Amino acid sequence: MEGSVVRLPEIIALKKKYKAYLYLDEAHSIGAVGPTGRGVTELYNVNPSDVDVMMGTFTKSFGAAGGYIAGKKELVDYLRSHSHSAVYATAMSPPVTEQIIRAMKCIMGKDKSTEGIRRIQKLAENTRYFRARLKEMGFIIYGNDDSPVVPILLYMPGKVVAFAREMLERKIGVVVVGFPATPITEARARFCLSAAHTRAMLNQVLHHMNEVGDHLCLKFSRLKYSSCPNLHDDTDFELPS
């Protein structure tokens, strides 16, 4: 809901200090975050064995159904024999299983193509571009710059429906979320980016977002963002011709 990424190295340090167990939810990050899509552990370059329980879903990056729990063999064996969702559930269907295997091979490059890594890089590019443009326009957004989940703060409950209707009139479907799913003063619209989105698609959405933001007075940010952030540390600010 927040588009945030946990500060995993610090959490692992606390875990080791206080001898706790660590459970990591990678539902929105596996297959999408990190240089090769391996999730938050790869993003921060930490050892996955430092995480006791890793949970993820197969419904997002893998386009299938179900999910997984990963950990030490003792943990997985215990869950298989004691978890109600494992003991009383039916087995995953062969087509769903094959879809997951094929998606994993694509992401890992084991299908002898570069399509998986291309999509991961494209998603990262789309994420950074979309977030940067929204900030330049004056919207307040939550989350980490690497997160493809982009929440835009609408704040006022009365503007949630108005925003959804304005965007729908422009042939753009958006997901709006309000109380009780969020605090009553933090209503928002949530965008989930995809590697399939082209730059033209993103620009079209951004164009309409700019208009609707002005019409409904949704640009609450007082910060000013440069359109050329890569020049912040330079001494020569002349743009190339």
Backbone as a ProteinNet text record, in pm:
[ID]
protein_1_A
[PRIMARY]
MEGSVVRLPEIIALKKKYKAYLYLDEAHSIGAVGPTGRGVTELYNVNPSDVDVMMGTFTKSFGAAGGYIAGKKELVDYLRSHSHSAVYATAMSPPVTEQIIRAMKCIMGKDKSTEGIRRIQKLAENTRYFRARLKEMGFIIYGNDDSPVVPILLYMPGKVVAFAREMLERKIGVVVVGFPATPITEARARFCLSAAHTRAMLNQVLHHMNEVGDHLCLKFSRLKYSSCPNLHDDTDFELPS
[TERTIARY]
82.4	0	85.2	202.6	288.5	392.9	417.3	524.1	661.7	669.6	795.7	874.9	1006.3	1095.6	1162.6	1155.2	1210.6	1361.8	1411.5	1555.8	1617.7	1633.6	1667.6	1800.5	1908.5	2034.7	2022.7	1950.3	1933.1	1846	1742.1	1654.6	1731.8	1815.7	1896.9	1992	2050.3	2139.6	2064.9	1940.5	1860.1	1824.3	1792.4	1758.4	1873	1993.9	2110.3	2141.6	2120.9	2151.2	2058	1928.2	1830	1786.7	1857.3	1829.7	1682.3	1632.2	1492.6	1482.7	1359.6	1333.6	1287.6	1323	1289.1	1203.2	1087.2	992.6	983.9	1017.2	1022.3	912.1	826.1	717.2	765.9	778.8	827.5	717.6	592.3	480.9	494.1	537	546.4	688.8	785.5	924.7	990.5	947.9	1012.4	981.4	1084.1	1067.1	1059.8	1066.3	1051.7	1160.3	1215.3	1312.3	1448.4	1552.4	1688.3	1735.9	1867.5	1922.9	1875.9	1853.5	1805.8	1671.7	1600	1465.9	1456.9	1564	1562.6	1508.5	1461	1392.2	1477.2	1428.3	1488.6	1627.9	1649.8	1782.9	1888.1	1851.6	1945	1960.3	1850.8	1856	1957.1	1960.5	2052.2	2179.9	2190.2	2309.5	2336.8	2232.9	2248	2232.7	2279.4	2273.5	2131.4	2066	1929.3	1918.6	2027	2022.7	2004.9	2023.7	1999.9	1851.5	1768	1623	1567.7	1496.9	1450.1	1333.5	1240	1121.4	1103.4	1101.5	1079.4	947.7	856.3	725.2	708.1	645.9	617.3	494.4	448.2	330.9	368.8	293.5	312.2	209.9	130.6	21.4	62.2	179.7	217.5	324.5	450.2	556.8	550	493.4	493.6	365.1	263.6	139.8	67.6	76	14.8	-79.2	-73.1	-157.5	-80.2	-123.6	-58.3	58.7	138.9	253.3	351.4	447.5	550	598.5	650.7	724.9	861.5	967.7	1102.4	1178.5	1260.3	1340.3	1420.4	1466	1540.5	1449.3	1510.5	1433.8	1346.3	1397.8	1320.8	1192.5	1201.9	1085.9	982.7	1028.7	936.9	869.3	945.8	887.2	782.4	808.3	712.2	583.2	596.4	476.8	395.5	463.6	392.1	307.7	354.6	284.5	191.2	205.5	125.1	37.8	66.6	-10.8	-142.2	-253.8	-384.8	-393	-331.6	-338.9	-263.3	-170.3	-96	-159.7	-203	-256.7	-391.7	-477.6	-614.4	-637.3	-533.1	-548.1	-519.6	-573.9	-543.4	-411.2	-351.9	-223.2	-239.3	-132.6	-132.9	-151.4	-232.1	-261.7	-139	-123.2	-7.2	9.4	-96.8	-76.1	-19.8	-68.6	-18.3	128.5	159.6	297.5	391.1	348.6	431.3	450.6	345.4	357.5	462.3	461.4	558.7	700.6	718.3	851.6	901.8	814.1	854.4	891	810.5	839.2	972.1	999	1126.1	1243.8	1230.6	1338	1362.5	1253.8	1266.8	1339.6	1299.5	1361.7	1509.6	1541.8	1679.3	1765.2	1703.5	1778.7	1806.7	1736.9	1760.8	1680.5	1605	1534.8	1617.8	1745.8	1841	1800.1	1739.8	1705.8	1737.6	1733.4	1755.7	1624.9	1511.9	1382.5	1355.5	1392.5	1367.9	1440.6	1571.2	1648.9	1607.3	1564.5	1517.5	1393.8	1302.8	1179.7	1207.7	1298.4	1333.3	1394.4	1483.6	1545.5	1442.6	1350.4	1246.3	1154.1	1120.5	1036.4	1105.5	1234.7	1310	1314.2	1332.7	1335.6	1200.3	1092.6	958.2	927.9	970.4	944.9	1012.5	1140.9	1214	1158.5	1125.1	1073	937.7	845.9	711.6	715.4	793.4	803.2	864.8	971.4	1038.8	946.3	870.7	781.5	668.8	614	507.9	559	681.1	739.3	761.4	807.3	828	697.5	586.1	456.3	404.5	454.4	411.2	324.2	310.8	235	321	254.2	322.4	302.2	412.4	404.2	484.6	440.4	506.7	596.3	681.9	755.5	897	963.2	1101.5	1108.9	1215.8	1231.4	1241	1274.8	1285.4	1156.1	1053.8	930.1	834.5	789.8	692.7	550.9	529.6	401.5	410.3	325.9	337.9	208.5	205	86.6	94.7	-11.6	-20.3	-120.9	-78.9	-164.3	-271.1	-397.8	-511.2	-560.5	-531.3	-561.1	-710.9	-784.1	-923.2	-1015.3	-1094.2	-1182.6	-1277.4	-1320.4	-1413.2	-1354	-1222	-1158	-1123.6	-1142.3	-1106.6	-1194.2	-1326.4	-1418.7	-1406.2	-1389.2	-1376.1	-1254.2	-1143.9	-1022.6	-1044.4	-1105.6	-1129.5	-1219	-1323.4	-1415.7	-1349.2	-1269.8	-1200.2	-1105.1	-1033.1	-939.7	-1013.9	-1127.4	-1204.2	-1261.5	-1300.3	-1348.1	-1239.5	-1115.4	-1001.1	-952.5	-1035.7	-1007	-888.4	-870	-762.4	-823.6	-811	-862	-758.8	-797.1	-704.3	-765.6	-679.7	-723.6	-711.3	-823.1	-820.8	-849	-784.4	-794.4	-815.9	-911.7	-938.7	-962.5	-1013	-1043.4	-1147.6	-1134.2	-1041.3	-912.7	-895.3	-772.6	-651.2	-673.5	-567.1	-614.7	-525.1	-571.2	-666.9	-762	-869.5	-818.7	-701.8	-647.6	-540.7	-525.5	-422.4	-480.9	-596	-653.5	-558.5	-560.3	-460	-508.2	-437.8	-450.7	-322.8	-335.7	-218.2	-197.2	-79.5	-42	58.3	40.3	136	194.2	321.8	385.4	423.2	435.4	468	576.8	651.4	751.1	684.9	556	483.6	440.9	447.2	412.1	519.1	477	569.8	583.3	685.8	703.8	584.2	527.8	410.3	291.1	271.2	163	182.1	304.1	332	312.1	356.7	341.1	194.4	114.1	-28.7	-92.6	-58.9	-112.3	-63.4	64.3	121.1	56.1	26.3	-40.8	-176.4	-254.6	-386.1	-375	-274.8	-252.5	-224.5	-147.9	-115	-241.3	-328.7	-453.2	-545.7	-564.3	-653.7	-597.9	-466	-403.2	-429.7	-426	-457.1	-605.6	-689.3	-834.8	-886.8	-833.9	-880.7	-790.2	-686.9	-592.4	-528.6	-460.3	-399.2	-247.8	-191.9	-45.6	-4.9	12.7	36	183	272.8	414.7	467.9	548.7	614.2	759.2	804.1	941.6	953.4	1067.1	1094.4	1196.6	1160.8	1248.5	1302.9	1431.2	1495.6	1458.3	1442	1416.6	1544.1	1659.9	1789.5	1863.5	1809.5	1871.7	2012.4	2048.5	2183	2289.1	2247.7	2343.5	2371.6	2309	2320.5	2464	2546.2	2683	2783.9	2735.6	2825.5	2864.4	2976.6	3019.5	2988.9	2963.8	2929.7	2784.4	2696.9	2553.6	2504.1	2593.1	2550.3	2501.3	2376.1	2318.7	2377.4	2395.5	2447.4	2348.9	2399.1	2312.7	2259.3
-121.4	0	125.6	121.3	239	245.8	134.3	133.5	142.5	107.5	121.3	-8.9	3.5	-111.8	-111.7	-224.4	-234	-209.2	-145.8	-123.4	-251.9	-347.2	-483.7	-497.8	-431.3	-449	-411.9	-302.9	-262.1	-361.9	-412.4	-510.4	-639.2	-681.2	-801.6	-780.6	-660.1	-630.3	-639.4	-587.8	-596.8	-742.5	-817.7	-958.8	-1035.5	-1010.5	-1080.8	-1035.1	-906.5	-853.7	-912.7	-922.3	-966.5	-1111.6	-1183.7	-1325.9	-1350.9	-1273.8	-1285.2	-1363.1	-1390.3	-1449.8	-1339.7	-1354.1	-1251.7	-1312.6	-1251.9	-1295.1	-1183.3	-1214.5	-1113	-1137.1	-1036.1	-1042	-984.3	-1071.1	-1028	-1034.8	-1018.3	-1031.9	-937.7	-813.6	-715.1	-695.9	-766.8	-741.3	-856.3	-979.5	-1090.8	-1083.7	-1094.8	-1084.6	-942.6	-843.7	-704.2	-612.2	-643.7	-556.4	-624.5	-545	-598.6	-609	-605.7	-609	-726.8	-843	-959	-1010.1	-926.6	-961.4	-1054.7	-1069	-1162.6	-1099.9	-978	-919.7	-828.4	-804.5	-705.3	-748	-878.6	-923.3	-888.2	-900.9	-864.9	-713.1	-640.6	-494.8	-438.4	-495.3	-448.2	-531.7	-633.4	-719	-782.1	-839.6	-910.7	-1060.5	-1141	-1285.2	-1334.5	-1401.7	-1450.7	-1544.1	-1612	-1704.3	-1630.3	-1496.2	-1417.4	-1396.1	-1430.2	-1419	-1557.6	-1571.4	-1702.7	-1752.8	-1663	-1701.4	-1600.2	-1651	-1563.7	-1604.7	-1508.1	-1534.3	-1452.9	-1513.4	-1440.9	-1498.4	-1431.2	-1476.3	-1507.5	-1595.4	-1626.9	-1554.9	-1466.7	-1403.1	-1274.3	-1220.7	-1090.8	-1107.3	-1110.4	-1119.3	-1248.7	-1354.7	-1484	-1509.4	-1425.2	-1437.5	-1569.9	-1627.8	-1758.4	-1748.5	-1843.9	-1845.1	-1909.2	-1879.4	-1938.1	-1854.7	-1916.5	-1845.7	-1945.6	-1895.2	-1985	-1934.5	-2027.7	-1999	-2065.8	-1990.4	-2045	-2026.9	-2125.2	-2119.6	-2247.9	-2275.8	-2398.8	-2520.4	-2633.8	-2755.6	-2790.8	-2771	-2802.9	-2720.5	-2592.7	-2504.3	-2549	-2572.5	-2611.1	-2744.5	-2841.2	-2971.1	-2955.4	-2867.8	-2845.1	-2784.7	-2686.1	-2621.9	-2720.6	-2805.9	-2903.8	-3000.2	-3030.1	-3129.2	-3067.4	-2936.3	-2874.8	-2758.6	-2701.6	-2586.1	-2631.3	-2573.8	-2611.3	-2582.4	-2472.1	-2436.1	-2534.8	-2609.9	-2711	-2848.8	-2880.7	-3014.6	-3036.1	-2932.1	-2949.5	-2888.2	-2839.1	-2778.9	-2882.5	-2856.1	-2943.3	-2900.9	-2991.1	-2962.3	-2857.2	-2784.9	-2686.3	-2758.1	-2700.1	-2765.2	-2763.2	-2862.6	-2868.4	-2744.6	-2686.8	-2566.6	-2448.8	-2430.6	-2322.2	-2347.5	-2472.6	-2507.7	-2481.4	-2520.6	-2499.9	-2351.7	-2271.1	-2126.9	-2067.2	-2110.1	-2060	-2099.2	-2225	-2272.8	-2195.8	-2176.2	-2103.9	-1959.4	-1894.4	-1756.1	-1746.2	-1842.1	-1842.2	-1860	-1951.5	-1972	-1846.9	-1776.9	-1653	-1545.8	-1528	-1426.5	-1458	-1586	-1626.8	-1643.2	-1628.8	-1642.2	-1785.4	-1881.4	-2021.6	-2070.7	-1977.6	-2012.7	-1975.7	-1944.9	-1908.8	-1781.5	-1688.9	-1558.8	-1451.1	-1326.2	-1212	-1139.9	-1203.6	-1138.9	-1107.5	-1198.8	-1176.6	-1054.7	-1047.6	-934.1	-805.6	-814.4	-694.9	-638	-725.6	-680	-620.3	-681.7	-628.9	-489.6	-472.2	-341	-239.2	-283.3	-193.9	-149.2	-241	-207.2	-105	-124.9	-29.8	107.4	109.3	236	305.8	231.3	289	343.2	268	308.6	440.9	452.6	575.3	694.1	672.3	779.6	829.3	736.8	773.7	846.4	795.5	860.1	1000	1011.9	1141.4	1246.6	1208.9	1303.5	1347.5	1256.1	1292.5	1390.4	1367.9	1460.1	1598	1602.6	1730.9	1808.6	1736.7	1801.5	1858.4	1807.7	1858.3	1762.9	1638.3	1539.8	1486.7	1448.7	1382.2	1232.4	1159.1	1014.7	947.1	829.4	751.6	646.5	588.3	469.7	494.4	383	381.9	407.7	474.1	505.9	381.8	266.4	142.1	61.8	110	33.6	64.3	-38	-15	11.4	1.8	39.3	186.6	269.7	415.6	473.2	503.2	564.7	717.7	777.8	923.5	971.7	1059.1	1104.4	1201.8	1167.1	1254.2	1324.8	1265.7	1318.4	1327.4	1413.9	1441	1330.7	1268.7	1159.3	1199.8	1325.1	1371.2	1375.7	1378.7	1387.1	1250.5	1145.9	1012.2	971.9	980.4	942.8	1038.8	1169	1267.7	1238.6	1199.6	1167.6	1045.1	941.5	818.7	846.9	928.9	959.4	1045	1141.8	1226.8	1144.4	1051.2	968.1	870.2	817.7	724.5	792.6	919.3	995.1	1011.5	1004.3	1013.3	874.8	772.1	634.3	574.2	617	563.6	509.2	379.8	318.9	323.5	372.2	381.5	313	271.4	212.9	319.3	354.4	451	377.6	421.9	354.7	459.5	433.2	525.3	450.4	521.1	465.1	353.4	239.5	206.7	137.5	120.5	57.2	145.7	277.1	373	461.1	535.3	635.7	733.5	787.6	865.8	990.7	1040.6	1160.3	1126.1	997.8	959	876.4	918.4	853.4	870.4	774.6	776.3	702.5	726.9	644.7	564.3	439.1	352.7	302.6	332.5	286.1	171.9	67.1	-43.4	-50.1	-21.3	-15.1	-153.8	-163.1	-288.7	-266.6	-372.1	-364.4	-351.2	-386.3	-377.4	-234.8	-144.2	-5	61.4	124.6	198.9	340.8	412.9	551.8	636.7	605.1	678.7	659.2	536.1	509.5	590.6	588.3	660.7	810.7	863.6	1007	1045.8	957.1	985.2	995.4	898.6	901.5	1025.8	1057.1	1173.9	1302.9	1311.3	1429.7	1450.3	1343.2	1353.9	1374.3	1313.1	1336.1	1482.6	1544.3	1686	1771.7	1741.3	1817.5	1796	1669.8	1639.1	1694.3	1688.8	1743.4	1892	1965.7	2109.7	2132.7	2052.1	2070	2043.3	1940.4	1903.1	1954.5	2030.4	2086.5	1975.6	1884.2	1769.2	1780	1889.7	1904.2	1973.7	1891.8	1945.4	1969.3	1915.4	1923.4	2064.9	2106	2237.3	2226.4	2102	2081.3	2106.6	2156.6	2180.1	2077.7	2004.1	1901	1943.7	1919	1953.7	1853.4	1900.9	1812.5	1744.6	1788	1727.7	1689.7	1591.8	1557.6	1504.5	1454.8	1400.1	1509.1	1637.2	1747	1807.8	1754.2	1815.2	1823.9	1725.7	1721.6	1774.3	1826.2	1877	2022.1	2063.8	2203.2	2281.3	2209.9	2273.4	2239.4	2340.4	2314.8	2344.6	2354	2374.2	2241.3	2240.7	2119.4	2092.2	1965.4	1933.1	1974.9	2020	2064.9	1945.3
0	0	0	60.9	70.1	-40.3	-110.2	-209.1	-146.1	-18.7	54.3	51.8	64	70.5	207.5	276.3	411.1	409.1	513.7	527.3	581.3	491.3	529.5	602.8	561.1	635.7	783.1	813	952.3	1028.7	961	1025.3	1056.7	964.4	987.4	1104.4	1114.5	1226.4	1359.5	1363.5	1485.3	1515	1411.3	1428.2	1494	1443.6	1498.1	1640.8	1665.8	1799.4	1905	1872.6	1970.9	1951.8	1858.3	1834.8	1803.1	1709.3	1668.4	1537.6	1496.2	1365.4	1269.9	1144.5	1045.4	935	912.5	809.4	705.8	581.3	474.9	372.7	355.7	257.6	125.5	25.3	-105.8	-212.7	-171.6	-265.6	-384.4	-359.2	-466.7	-518.7	-462.5	-500.1	-575.7	-551.7	-620.2	-770.2	-850.4	-994.9	-1046.3	-955.3	-997.6	-942.8	-827.3	-760.4	-759.6	-774.2	-779.8	-923.6	-945.4	-1082.5	-1165.8	-1102.6	-1178.3	-1126.2	-1050.5	-1006.2	-888.3	-811.5	-698.4	-570.2	-577.1	-463.5	-377.7	-256.6	-167.8	-122.3	-103.5	-60.7	-165.7	-293	-399.5	-410.8	-390.1	-396.9	-298.4	-177.8	-73.7	-65.4	-150.9	-153.4	-17.2	41.7	168.9	143.4	236.2	223	252.3	155.9	180.6	299.7	336	449.4	581.9	581.2	702.7	727.9	629.7	644.1	674.2	786	828.2	743.2	714.6	637.2	523.9	400.3	284.1	219.1	208.7	150.1	23.7	-76.5	-199.6	-266.7	-370	-443.3	-587.8	-648.5	-790.4	-878.2	-818.8	-893.3	-961.9	-932.1	-988.5	-1095.6	-1058.5	-1158.3	-1239.8	-1180.6	-1248.1	-1326.6	-1307.7	-1383.6	-1363.8	-1244.2	-1219.2	-1098.4	-1009.5	-889.8	-775.6	-653.3	-536.6	-488.2	-403.9	-346.9	-288.1	-213.4	-158.3	-23.5	54	176.2	160.5	174.9	161.5	292.6	324.1	445.4	458.6	577.8	602	585.9	555.1	531.4	651.3	772.4	892.3	898.2	859.8	862.1	758.5	634.9	527.7	559.3	611.3	647.7	756.9	853.7	962.4	908.7	820.2	764.3	680.4	606.9	523.5	606.8	725.2	808.2	911.7	938.9	1044.6	997	879.8	833.4	770.5	815.9	761.9	612.5	569	427.8	339.8	399	323.6	337.5	458.3	483.8	414.6	419.6	369.8	232	168.2	35.2	-73.1	-191.5	-304.8	-367	-442.6	-505.5	-615.5	-643.2	-750.1	-884.9	-972.2	-1099.7	-1190.8	-1277.7	-1367.9	-1456.1	-1514.9	-1597.5	-1518.2	-1394.1	-1310.5	-1274.7	-1241.1	-1207.2	-1324.6	-1443.6	-1562.8	-1591.9	-1570.3	-1590.4	-1497.4	-1372.1	-1274.6	-1315.2	-1355.2	-1395	-1516.3	-1615.2	-1735.6	-1703	-1615.9	-1577.9	-1504.1	-1414.5	-1341.6	-1436.5	-1531.7	-1627.9	-1711.1	-1745.9	-1823.7	-1743.8	-1617.6	-1532.3	-1509.2	-1491.2	-1461.9	-1587.4	-1705.4	-1829.8	-1869.5	-1807.2	-1837.6	-1957.8	-2020.7	-2143.6	-2266	-2241.8	-2347.2	-2421.2	-2344.7	-2401.8	-2299.1	-2342.6	-2253	-2222.9	-2254	-2236.4	-2089.6	-2000.1	-1858.6	-1805.3	-1830.1	-1780	-1849.3	-1976.3	-2048	-1980	-1940.7	-1876.1	-1738.7	-1664.6	-1532.4	-1545.4	-1641.8	-1664.1	-1712.2	-1797.6	-1846.5	-1733.7	-1644.4	-1529.4	-1441	-1414.8	-1332.3	-1398.2	-1529.6	-1603	-1596.7	-1618.3	-1610.8	-1472.1	-1369.8	-1231.5	-1199.3	-1230.7	-1200.5	-1279.3	-1405.4	-1489	-1437.7	-1410.5	-1366.7	-1233.6	-1139.1	-1008.3	-1019.3	-1099.2	-1112.9	-1174.4	-1276.2	-1342	-1249.2	-1170.6	-1076.8	-972.1	-924.1	-825.9	-886.7	-1012.4	-1079.4	-1092	-1112.3	-1126.8	-995.6	-883.9	-754.9	-674.9	-720	-642.6	-528.1	-419.4	-309.2	-325.7	-336.9	-353.3	-242.8	-206.5	-102.8	-166.9	-85.3	-125.5	-172.1	-196.7	-241.5	-391.6	-436.6	-578.5	-665.9	-607.8	-684.1	-685.2	-615.1	-603.2	-717.8	-792.4	-900.1	-850.5	-720.3	-660.7	-622.9	-686.6	-672.7	-614.8	-483.8	-423.7	-434.5	-487.5	-498.2	-395.1	-307.2	-198.1	-247.4	-218.1	-248.9	-123.2	-8.6	124.7	153.4	84.4	119.7	67.9	157.5	114.5	2.1	1.1	-101	-240.4	-248.5	-379.8	-439.1	-359.7	-407.3	-525	-507.2	-614	-731.1	-703	-809.9	-896.6	-833.6	-908.7	-997.4	-941.3	-1018.3	-1138.1	-1119.3	-1228.5	-1335.9	-1293.7	-1391.1	-1476.7	-1414.4	-1489.1	-1580.5	-1532.5	-1613.4	-1737.2	-1723.2	-1838.7	-1944	-1899.4	-1991.3	-2035	-2013.1	-2053	-1978.2	-1853.4	-1770.1	-1641.4	-1621.3	-1500.1	-1388.9	-1272.8	-1159.9	-1038.3	-947.4	-820.1	-712.5	-650.1	-540.6	-410.2	-304.2	-174.4	-66.3	19.5	130.1	259.2	357.2	488	473.2	542.1	650.7	603.1	470.2	421.7	444	454.4	486.1	600	665.5	761	693	764.5	704.7	631.1	671.2	605	500.9	468.1	371.6	257.3	205.4	88	-29.4	-119.3	-226.5	-350.4	-458.8	-579.3	-590.5	-634.4	-640.1	-782.7	-836.4	-969.3	-954.1	-1034	-1037.5	-1178.3	-1190.4	-1320.8	-1371.4	-1503.7	-1568.7	-1672.4	-1701	-1807.4	-1943.8	-1952.8	-2079.7	-2112.1	-2015	-2040.8	-2126.9	-2233.2	-2318.5	-2266.9	-2314.2	-2273.6	-2317.2	-2433.9	-2482	-2388.1	-2338.2	-2243.1	-2115	-2063.2	-1939.9	-1959.9	-2072.9	-2100	-2111.8	-2168.9	-2179.9	-2041.9	-1954.2	-1817.6	-1743.5	-1758.8	-1690.8	-1738.6	-1868.3	-1923.3	-1856.1	-1846.4	-1783.8	-1633.7	-1571.9	-1429.1	-1401.6	-1488.1	-1472.4	-1478.4	-1574.3	-1588.8	-1469.7	-1431.1	-1319.3	-1188.6	-1173.1	-1053.2	-1037.6	-1148.4	-1144	-1120	-1187.1	-1177.5	-1036.7	-970.9	-837.5	-725.6	-763.4	-664.6	-580.2	-648.9	-582.6	-571.7	-619.5	-617.7	-488.6	-383.7	-250.6	-218.1	-297.3	-263.6	-277.6	-179.1	-184.2	-229.2	-250.5	-294.1	-443.2	-484.5	-624.8	-672.4	-776.1	-830	-965	-984.2	-1110.5	-1217.8	-1341.8	-1453.8	-1500.9	-1446.4	-1481.5	-1353.7	-1275.5	-1146.7	-1160.2	-1278.8	-1295.8	-1299	-1303	-1308.1	-1170.8	-1066.7	-934.3	-886.4	-918.1	-868.6	-969.9	-1082.4	-1185.1	-1157.5	-1215	-1203.6	-1330.7	-1439.1	-1566.7	-1598.9	-1597.9	-1612.9	-1753.6	-1849.4	-1986.9	-2043.6	-2090.4	-2146.3	-2284.2	-2318.1	-2451.3	-2558.8	-2670.9	-2779.6	-2857.4
[MASK]
+++++++++++++++++++++++++++++++++++++++++++++++++++++++++++++++++++++++++++++++++++++++++++++++++++++++++++++++++++++++++++++++++++++++++++++++++++++++++++++++++++++++++++++++++++++++++++++++++++++++++++++++++++++++++++++++++++++++++++++++++

